[in-house]
Coordinates of C-alpha atoms and ligand atoms in Angstrom, one line a residue:
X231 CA 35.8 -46.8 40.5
X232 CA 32.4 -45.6 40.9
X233 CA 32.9 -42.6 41.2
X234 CA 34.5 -41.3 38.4
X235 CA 31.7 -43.3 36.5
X236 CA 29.5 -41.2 38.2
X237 CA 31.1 -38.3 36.9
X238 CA 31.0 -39.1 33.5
X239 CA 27.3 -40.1 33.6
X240 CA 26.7 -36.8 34.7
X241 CA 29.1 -35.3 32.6
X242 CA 27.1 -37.5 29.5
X243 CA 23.7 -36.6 30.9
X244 CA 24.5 -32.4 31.1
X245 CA 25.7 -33.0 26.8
X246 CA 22.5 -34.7 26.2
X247 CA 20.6 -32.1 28.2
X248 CA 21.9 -29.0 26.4
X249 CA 21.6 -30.4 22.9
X250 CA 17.5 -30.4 23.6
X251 CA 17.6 -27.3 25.8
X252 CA 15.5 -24.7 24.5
X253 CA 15.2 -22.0 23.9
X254 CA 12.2 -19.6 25.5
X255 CA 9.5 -19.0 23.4
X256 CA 6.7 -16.4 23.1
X257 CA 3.5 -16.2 24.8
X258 CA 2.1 -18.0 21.4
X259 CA 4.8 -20.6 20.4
X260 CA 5.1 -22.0 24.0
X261 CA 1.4 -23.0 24.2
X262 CA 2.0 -25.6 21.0
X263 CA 5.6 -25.5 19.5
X264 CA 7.5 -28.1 21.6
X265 CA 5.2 -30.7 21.1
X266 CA 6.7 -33.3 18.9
X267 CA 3.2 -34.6 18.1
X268 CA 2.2 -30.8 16.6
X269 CA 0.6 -33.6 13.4
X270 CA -1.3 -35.4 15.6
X271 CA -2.4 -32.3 17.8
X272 CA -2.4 -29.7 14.6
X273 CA -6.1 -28.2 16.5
X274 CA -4.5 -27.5 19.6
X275 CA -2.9 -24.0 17.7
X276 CA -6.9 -22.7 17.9
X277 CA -6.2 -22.5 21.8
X278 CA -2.7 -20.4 21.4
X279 CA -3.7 -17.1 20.1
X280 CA -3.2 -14.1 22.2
X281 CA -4.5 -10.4 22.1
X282 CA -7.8 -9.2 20.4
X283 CA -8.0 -12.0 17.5
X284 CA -7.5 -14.7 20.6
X285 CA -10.7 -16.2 20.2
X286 CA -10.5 -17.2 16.5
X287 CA -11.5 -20.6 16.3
X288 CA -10.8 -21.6 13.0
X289 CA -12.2 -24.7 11.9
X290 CA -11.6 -26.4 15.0
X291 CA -13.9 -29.0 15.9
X292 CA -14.4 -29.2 11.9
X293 CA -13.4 -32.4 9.4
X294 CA -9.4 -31.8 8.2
X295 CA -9.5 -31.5 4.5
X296 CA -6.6 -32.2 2.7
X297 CA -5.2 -29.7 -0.5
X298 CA -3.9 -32.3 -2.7
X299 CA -4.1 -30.2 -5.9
X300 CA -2.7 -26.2 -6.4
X301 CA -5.3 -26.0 -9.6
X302 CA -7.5 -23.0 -9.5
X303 CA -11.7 -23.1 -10.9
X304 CA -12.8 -19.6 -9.3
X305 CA -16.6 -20.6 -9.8
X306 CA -16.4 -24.7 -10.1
X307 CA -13.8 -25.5 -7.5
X308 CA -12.5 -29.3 -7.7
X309 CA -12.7 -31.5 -4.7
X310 CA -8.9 -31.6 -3.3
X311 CA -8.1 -27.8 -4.6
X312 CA -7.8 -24.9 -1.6
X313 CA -10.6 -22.7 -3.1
X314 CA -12.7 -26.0 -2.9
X315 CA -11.9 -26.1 1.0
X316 CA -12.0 -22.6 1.8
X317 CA -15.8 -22.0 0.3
X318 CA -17.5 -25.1 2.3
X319 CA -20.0 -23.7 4.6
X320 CA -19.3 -26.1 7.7
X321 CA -15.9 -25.5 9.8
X322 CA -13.0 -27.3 8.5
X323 CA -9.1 -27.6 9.2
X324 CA -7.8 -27.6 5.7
X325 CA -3.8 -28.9 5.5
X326 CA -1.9 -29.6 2.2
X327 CA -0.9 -33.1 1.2
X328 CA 2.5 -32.0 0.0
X329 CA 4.4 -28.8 -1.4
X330 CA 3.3 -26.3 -3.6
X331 CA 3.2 -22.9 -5.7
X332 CA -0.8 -21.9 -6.0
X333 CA -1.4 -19.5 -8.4
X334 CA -4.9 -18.3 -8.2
X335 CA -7.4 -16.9 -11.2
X336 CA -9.4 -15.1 -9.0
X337 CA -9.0 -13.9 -4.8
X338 CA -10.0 -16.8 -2.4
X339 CA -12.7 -15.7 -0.9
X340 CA -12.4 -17.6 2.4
X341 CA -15.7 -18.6 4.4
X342 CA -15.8 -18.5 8.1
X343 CA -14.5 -21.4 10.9
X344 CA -11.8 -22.1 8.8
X345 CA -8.3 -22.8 9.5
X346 CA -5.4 -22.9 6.5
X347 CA -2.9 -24.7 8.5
X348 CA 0.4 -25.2 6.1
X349 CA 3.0 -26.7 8.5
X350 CA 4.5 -30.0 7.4
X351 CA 4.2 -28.4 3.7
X352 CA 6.3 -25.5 1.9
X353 CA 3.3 -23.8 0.2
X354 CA 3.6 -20.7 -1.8
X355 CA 0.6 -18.4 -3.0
X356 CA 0.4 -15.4 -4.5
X357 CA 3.4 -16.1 -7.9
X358 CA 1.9 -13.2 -10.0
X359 CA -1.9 -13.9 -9.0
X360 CA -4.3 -13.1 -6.9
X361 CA -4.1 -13.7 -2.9
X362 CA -6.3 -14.5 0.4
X363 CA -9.6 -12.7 1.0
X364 CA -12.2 -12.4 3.5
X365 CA -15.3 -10.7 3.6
X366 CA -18.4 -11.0 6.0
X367 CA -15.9 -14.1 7.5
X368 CA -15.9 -14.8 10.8
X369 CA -13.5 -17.3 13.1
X370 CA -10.4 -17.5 10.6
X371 CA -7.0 -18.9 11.0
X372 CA -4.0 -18.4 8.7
X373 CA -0.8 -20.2 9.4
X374 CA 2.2 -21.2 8.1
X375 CA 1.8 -20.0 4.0
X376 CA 4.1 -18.7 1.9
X377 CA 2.5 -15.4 0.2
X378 CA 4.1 -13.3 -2.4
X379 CA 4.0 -11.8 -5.8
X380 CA 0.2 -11.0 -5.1
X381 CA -1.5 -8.8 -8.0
X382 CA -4.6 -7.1 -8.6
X383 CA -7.5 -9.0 -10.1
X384 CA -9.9 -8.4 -12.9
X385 CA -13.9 -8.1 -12.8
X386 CA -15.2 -11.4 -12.8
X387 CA -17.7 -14.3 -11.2
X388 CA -15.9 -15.8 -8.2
X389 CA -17.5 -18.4 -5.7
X390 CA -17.5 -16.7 -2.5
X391 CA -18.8 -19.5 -0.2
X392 CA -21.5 -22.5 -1.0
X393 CA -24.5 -20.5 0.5
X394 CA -23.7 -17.1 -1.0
X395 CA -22.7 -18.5 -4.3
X396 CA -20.9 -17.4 -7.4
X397 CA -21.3 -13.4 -7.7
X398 CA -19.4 -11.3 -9.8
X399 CA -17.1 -9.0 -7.6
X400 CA -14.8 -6.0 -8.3
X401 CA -10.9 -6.2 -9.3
X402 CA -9.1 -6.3 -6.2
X403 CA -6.3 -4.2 -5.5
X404 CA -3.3 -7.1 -4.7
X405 CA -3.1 -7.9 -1.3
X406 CA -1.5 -11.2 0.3
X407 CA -4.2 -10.7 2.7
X408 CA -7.4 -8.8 2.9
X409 CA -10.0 -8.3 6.0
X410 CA -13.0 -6.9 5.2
X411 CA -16.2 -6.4 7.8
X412 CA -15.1 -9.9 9.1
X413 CA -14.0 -10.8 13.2
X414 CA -11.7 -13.1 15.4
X415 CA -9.0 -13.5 12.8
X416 CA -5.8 -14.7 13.4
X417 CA -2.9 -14.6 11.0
X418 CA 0.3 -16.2 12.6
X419 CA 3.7 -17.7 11.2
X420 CA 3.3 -16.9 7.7
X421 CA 5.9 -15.3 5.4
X422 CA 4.9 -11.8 3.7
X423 CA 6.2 -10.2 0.7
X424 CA 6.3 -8.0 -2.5
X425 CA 3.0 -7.5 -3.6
X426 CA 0.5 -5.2 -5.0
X427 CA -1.0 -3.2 -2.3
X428 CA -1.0 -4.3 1.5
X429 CA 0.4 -7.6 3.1
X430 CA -2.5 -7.5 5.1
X431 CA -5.0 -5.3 5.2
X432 CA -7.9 -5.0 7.5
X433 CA -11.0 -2.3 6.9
X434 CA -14.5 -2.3 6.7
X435 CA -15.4 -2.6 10.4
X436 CA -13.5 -5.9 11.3
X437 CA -12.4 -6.3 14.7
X438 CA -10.9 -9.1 16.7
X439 CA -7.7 -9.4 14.6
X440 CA -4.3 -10.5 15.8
X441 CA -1.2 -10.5 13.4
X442 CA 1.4 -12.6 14.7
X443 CA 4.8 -13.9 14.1
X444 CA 4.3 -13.4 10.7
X445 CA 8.2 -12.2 9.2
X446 CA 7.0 -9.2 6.7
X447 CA 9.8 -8.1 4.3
X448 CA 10.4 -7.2 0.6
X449 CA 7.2 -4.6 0.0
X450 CA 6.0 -1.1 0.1
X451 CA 2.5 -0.8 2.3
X452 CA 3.1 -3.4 4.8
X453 CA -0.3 -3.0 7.0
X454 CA -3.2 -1.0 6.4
X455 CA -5.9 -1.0 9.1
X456 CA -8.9 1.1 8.6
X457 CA -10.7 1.7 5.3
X458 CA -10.6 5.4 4.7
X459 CA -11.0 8.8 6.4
X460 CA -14.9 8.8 6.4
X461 CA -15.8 5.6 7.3
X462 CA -16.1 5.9 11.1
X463 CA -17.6 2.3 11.3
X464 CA -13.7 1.2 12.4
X465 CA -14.3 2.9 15.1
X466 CA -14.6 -0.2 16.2
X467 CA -11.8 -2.2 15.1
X468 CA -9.4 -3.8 17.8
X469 CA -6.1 -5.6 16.1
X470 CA -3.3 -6.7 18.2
X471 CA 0.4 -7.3 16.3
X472 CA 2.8 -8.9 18.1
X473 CA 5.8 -11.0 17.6
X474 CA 6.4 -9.7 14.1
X475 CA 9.4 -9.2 12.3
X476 CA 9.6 -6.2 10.3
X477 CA 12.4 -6.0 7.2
X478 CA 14.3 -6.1 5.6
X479 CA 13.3 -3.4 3.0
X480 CA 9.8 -2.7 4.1
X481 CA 9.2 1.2 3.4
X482 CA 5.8 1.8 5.5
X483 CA 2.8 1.5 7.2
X484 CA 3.5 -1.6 10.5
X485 CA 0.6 -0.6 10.5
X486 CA -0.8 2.5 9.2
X487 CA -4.5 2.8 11.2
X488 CA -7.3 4.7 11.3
X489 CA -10.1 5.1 14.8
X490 CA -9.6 1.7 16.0
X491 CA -7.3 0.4 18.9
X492 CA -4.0 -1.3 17.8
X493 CA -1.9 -3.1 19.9
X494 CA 1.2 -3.3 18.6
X495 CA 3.6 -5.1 20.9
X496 CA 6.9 -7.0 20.9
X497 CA 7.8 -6.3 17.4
X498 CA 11.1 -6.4 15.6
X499 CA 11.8 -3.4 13.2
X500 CA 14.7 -3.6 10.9
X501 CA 15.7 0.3 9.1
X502 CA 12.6 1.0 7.9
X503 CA 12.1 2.8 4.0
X504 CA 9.9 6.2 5.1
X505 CA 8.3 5.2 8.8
X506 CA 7.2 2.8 11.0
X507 CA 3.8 3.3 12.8
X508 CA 1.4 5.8 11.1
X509 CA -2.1 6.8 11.3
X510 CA -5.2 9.7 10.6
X511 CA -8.3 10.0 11.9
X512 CA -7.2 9.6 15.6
X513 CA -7.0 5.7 16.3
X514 CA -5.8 4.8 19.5
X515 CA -2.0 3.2 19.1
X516 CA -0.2 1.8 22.3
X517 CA 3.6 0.6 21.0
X518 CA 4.9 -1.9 23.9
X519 CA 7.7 -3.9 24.1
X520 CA 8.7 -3.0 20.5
X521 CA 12.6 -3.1 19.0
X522 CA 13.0 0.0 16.8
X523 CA 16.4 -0.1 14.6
X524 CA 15.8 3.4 12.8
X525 CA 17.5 3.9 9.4
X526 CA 20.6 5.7 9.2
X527 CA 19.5 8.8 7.4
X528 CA 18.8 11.7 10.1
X529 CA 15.6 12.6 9.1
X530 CA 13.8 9.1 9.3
X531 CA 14.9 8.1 13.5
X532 CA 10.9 9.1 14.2
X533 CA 9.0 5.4 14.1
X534 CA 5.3 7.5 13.6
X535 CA 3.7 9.9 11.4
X536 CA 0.2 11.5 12.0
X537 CA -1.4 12.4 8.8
X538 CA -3.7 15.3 8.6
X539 CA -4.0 16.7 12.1
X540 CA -3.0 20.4 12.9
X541 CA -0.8 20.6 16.7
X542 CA -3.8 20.8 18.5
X543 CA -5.9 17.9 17.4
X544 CA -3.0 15.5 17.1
X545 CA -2.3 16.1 20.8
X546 CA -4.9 14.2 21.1
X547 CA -4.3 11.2 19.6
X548 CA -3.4 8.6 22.2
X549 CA -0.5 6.9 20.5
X550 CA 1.6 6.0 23.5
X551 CA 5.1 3.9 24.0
X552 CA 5.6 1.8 27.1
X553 CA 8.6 -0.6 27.2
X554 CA 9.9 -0.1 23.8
X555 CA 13.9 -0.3 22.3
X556 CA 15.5 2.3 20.2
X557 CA 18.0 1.6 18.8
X558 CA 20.4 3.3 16.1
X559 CA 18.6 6.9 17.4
X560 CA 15.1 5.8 16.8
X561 CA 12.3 7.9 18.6
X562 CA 8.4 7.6 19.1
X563 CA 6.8 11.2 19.6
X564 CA 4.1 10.6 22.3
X565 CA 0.8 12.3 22.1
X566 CA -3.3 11.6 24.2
X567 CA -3.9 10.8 27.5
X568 CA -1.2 8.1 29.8
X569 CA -1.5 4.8 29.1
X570 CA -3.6 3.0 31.8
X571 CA -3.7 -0.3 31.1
X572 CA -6.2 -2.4 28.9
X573 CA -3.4 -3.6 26.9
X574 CA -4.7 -6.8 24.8
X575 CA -1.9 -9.3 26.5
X576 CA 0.8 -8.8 28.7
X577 CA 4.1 -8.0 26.5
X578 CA 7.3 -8.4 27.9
X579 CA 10.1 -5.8 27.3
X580 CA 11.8 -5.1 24.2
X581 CA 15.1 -6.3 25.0
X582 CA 13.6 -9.6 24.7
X583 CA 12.1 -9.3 20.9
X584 CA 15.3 -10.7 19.4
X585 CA 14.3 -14.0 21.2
X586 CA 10.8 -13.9 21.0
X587 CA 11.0 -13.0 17.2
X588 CA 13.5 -15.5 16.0
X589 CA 11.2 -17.9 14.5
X590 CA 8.6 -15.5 13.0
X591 CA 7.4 -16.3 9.3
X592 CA 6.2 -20.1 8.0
X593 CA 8.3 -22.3 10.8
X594 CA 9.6 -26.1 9.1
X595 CA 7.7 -28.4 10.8
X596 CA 8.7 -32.2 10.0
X597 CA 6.5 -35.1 11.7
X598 CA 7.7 -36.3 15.1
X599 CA 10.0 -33.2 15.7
X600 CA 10.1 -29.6 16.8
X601 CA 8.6 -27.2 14.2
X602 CA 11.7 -24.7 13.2
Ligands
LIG837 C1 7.5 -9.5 -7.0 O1 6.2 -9.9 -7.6 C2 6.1 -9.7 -8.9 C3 4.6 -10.0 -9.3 O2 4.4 -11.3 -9.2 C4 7.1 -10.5 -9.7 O3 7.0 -10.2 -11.1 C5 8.5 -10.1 -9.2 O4 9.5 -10.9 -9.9 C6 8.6 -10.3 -7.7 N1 9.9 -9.7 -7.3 C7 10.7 -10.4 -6.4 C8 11.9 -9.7 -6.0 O5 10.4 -11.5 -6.0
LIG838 C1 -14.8 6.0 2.1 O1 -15.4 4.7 1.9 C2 -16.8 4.7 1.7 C3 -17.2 3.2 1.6 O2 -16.4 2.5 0.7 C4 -17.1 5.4 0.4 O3 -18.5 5.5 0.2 C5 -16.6 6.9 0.5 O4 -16.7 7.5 -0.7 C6 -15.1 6.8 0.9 N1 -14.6 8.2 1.2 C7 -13.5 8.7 0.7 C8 -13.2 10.1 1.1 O5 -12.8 8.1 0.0
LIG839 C1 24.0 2.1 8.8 O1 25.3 2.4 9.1 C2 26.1 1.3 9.6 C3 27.4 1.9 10.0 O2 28.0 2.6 9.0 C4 26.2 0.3 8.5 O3 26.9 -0.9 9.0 C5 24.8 -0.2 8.1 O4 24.8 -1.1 7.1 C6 23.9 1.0 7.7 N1 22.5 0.5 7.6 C7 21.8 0.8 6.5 C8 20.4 0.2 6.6 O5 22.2 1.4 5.6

């Protein structure tokens, strides 16, 4: 009679086996996402970044600093409150001690070596105010937020950090997420939609950027990078975006750039509204590994548009695709010099973006199990 008890331990061992297989993950997700323990090791994301923003440290090494409160004091921030966190001058790890919908009075300016880290919590920002905002900000991490409904804000005193103090800045034009003259930034798993202007918008000579698995949907000017057609300083801007999921109902600009190097790689585009990839001012764009689904209408299959170049000087513009999926007639006019390499990871094909996609936005994450 052994035998057939063998078989049926095996049989019972190969049904226990395939209800924890899993799945393959990106390049990103496999360094942290299986570990049960992702509470007790929440840091360990700082070491999972890939492409040009890969060295953004956040506030690793930092105190955690728990959000316990969604009230907003733009110049007198309470202890316990996100703006309070996000001006401190040393690095911190801020986390939120439950959900919740923050509506801010001003933008929240947020200082360098910091990481907003909202897994284990549904947290919403944005909800008809004003959004996420760095300037002169080095080493920071965004993860796992929900950020929507972001609108411009009026003239008005604002602490920007505890050393800089409370200065009275401009009305800002309604982003989820703005990057200005700030490096090694990292913006991964977070949930995008409906706002103002841009979902996230990096200008002003910032560099080191990577936009990751962030699920983008709902909104007009998805991605702006590069300030405006005069400003040569983002020259030297280098952003990588990967792993995104584009749609549904996003009209343009994943991203719009201008000098700069993008990396855009192993993207998923639903139909989009106008285009998908567009630029001026000749940045360099190399689309790898992408999944193009172009809308049905005949004129919109091209995923680019060059703005303001005659024939000659767009040829260029090295805006190259290696490896990319087009589906439903999509097509990516090539222009510059063959791609040779320099790429700011190593994407894998498109065929596999469905897979490496499928968790992109704010994951669930409850204690002692997988994040999903
Ligand atoms: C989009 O955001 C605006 C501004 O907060 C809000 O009034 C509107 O209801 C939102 N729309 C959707 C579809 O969520
Ligand atoms: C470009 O931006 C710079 C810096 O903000 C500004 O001084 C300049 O007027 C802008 N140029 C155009 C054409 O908008
Ligand atoms: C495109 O056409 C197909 C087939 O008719 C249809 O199923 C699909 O919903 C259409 N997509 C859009 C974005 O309109």
């Amino acid at each position: 009679m052994a035998f057939p008890c063998l078989v049926s331990v095996l049989v019972f061992l190969s049904v226990i086996g395939s209800c924890f297989s899993y799945e393959r993950d990106n390049l990103i997700d496999s360094c942290w996402r299986g570990d049960r323990n992702w509470q007790k090791n929440r840091m360990k994301l700082a070491d999972c970044a890939v492409g040009f923003g890969s060295s953004a440290m956040g506030g690793k090494g930092g105190a955690f600093y728990t959000v316990t409160s969604p009230n907003d004091d733009p110049v007198n921030p309470a202890p316990g409150t996100l703006r309070y966190g996000a001006t401190r001058e040393r690095p911190l790890w801020i986390i939120f001690g439950g959900n919740m919908n923050i509506k801010l009075k001003m933008p929240l300016y947020i200082a360098g070596y910091k990481t907003i880290d909202g897994r284990g919590a549904e947290v919403h920002i944005g909800n008809g105010g004003p959004c996420l905002f760095m300037r002169n900000s080095n080493h920071v991490i965004i993860h796992g937020l929900h950020v929507h409904g972001c609108t411009t804000s009026v003239f008005g005193n604002v602490l920007i950090s505890e050393s800089s103090g409370v200065v009275p800045v401009y009305p800002q034009d309604g982003d989820a997420i703005t990057v200005r003259i700030s490096t090694n930034i990292w913006v991964d798993h977070n949930t995008l939609s409906n706002c103002t202007d841009g979902l996230v918008d990096v200008t002003l000579a910032s560099t080191a950027v990577t936009i990751s698995n962030n699920h983008f949907f709902d909104h007009d000017e998805v991605m702006l990078l590069g300030h405006n057609d005069s400003f040569l300083d983002d020259i030297v801007m280098k952003v990588t975006v990967a792993f995104n999921h584009f749609g549904p109902n996003c009209m343009q600009r994943m991203p719009r750039a201008r000098f700069g190097h993008i990396h855009v790689a192993n993207n998923y585009y639903e139909p989009w509204g106008k285009y998908a990839i567009g630029g001026s001012s000749h940045p360099t764009i190399i689309s790898e590994g992408n999944m193009f689904i172009a809308p049905n209408e005949s004129y919109k299959k091209e995923v680019t548009i060059r703005v303001g170049c005659t024939s000659s000087n767009c040829d260029a513009w090295e805006w190259r695709s290696i490896h990319d999926v087009f589906l439903n007639g999509a097509h990516f006019i090539q222009s510059g010099k063959e791609y040779t390499g320099g790429e700011s990871f190593k994407a894998e094909s498109g065929k596999e973006v469905p897979t490496l996609t499928r968790h992109a936005g704010a994951l669930k994450c409850v204690p002692f199990t997988h994040c999903l």
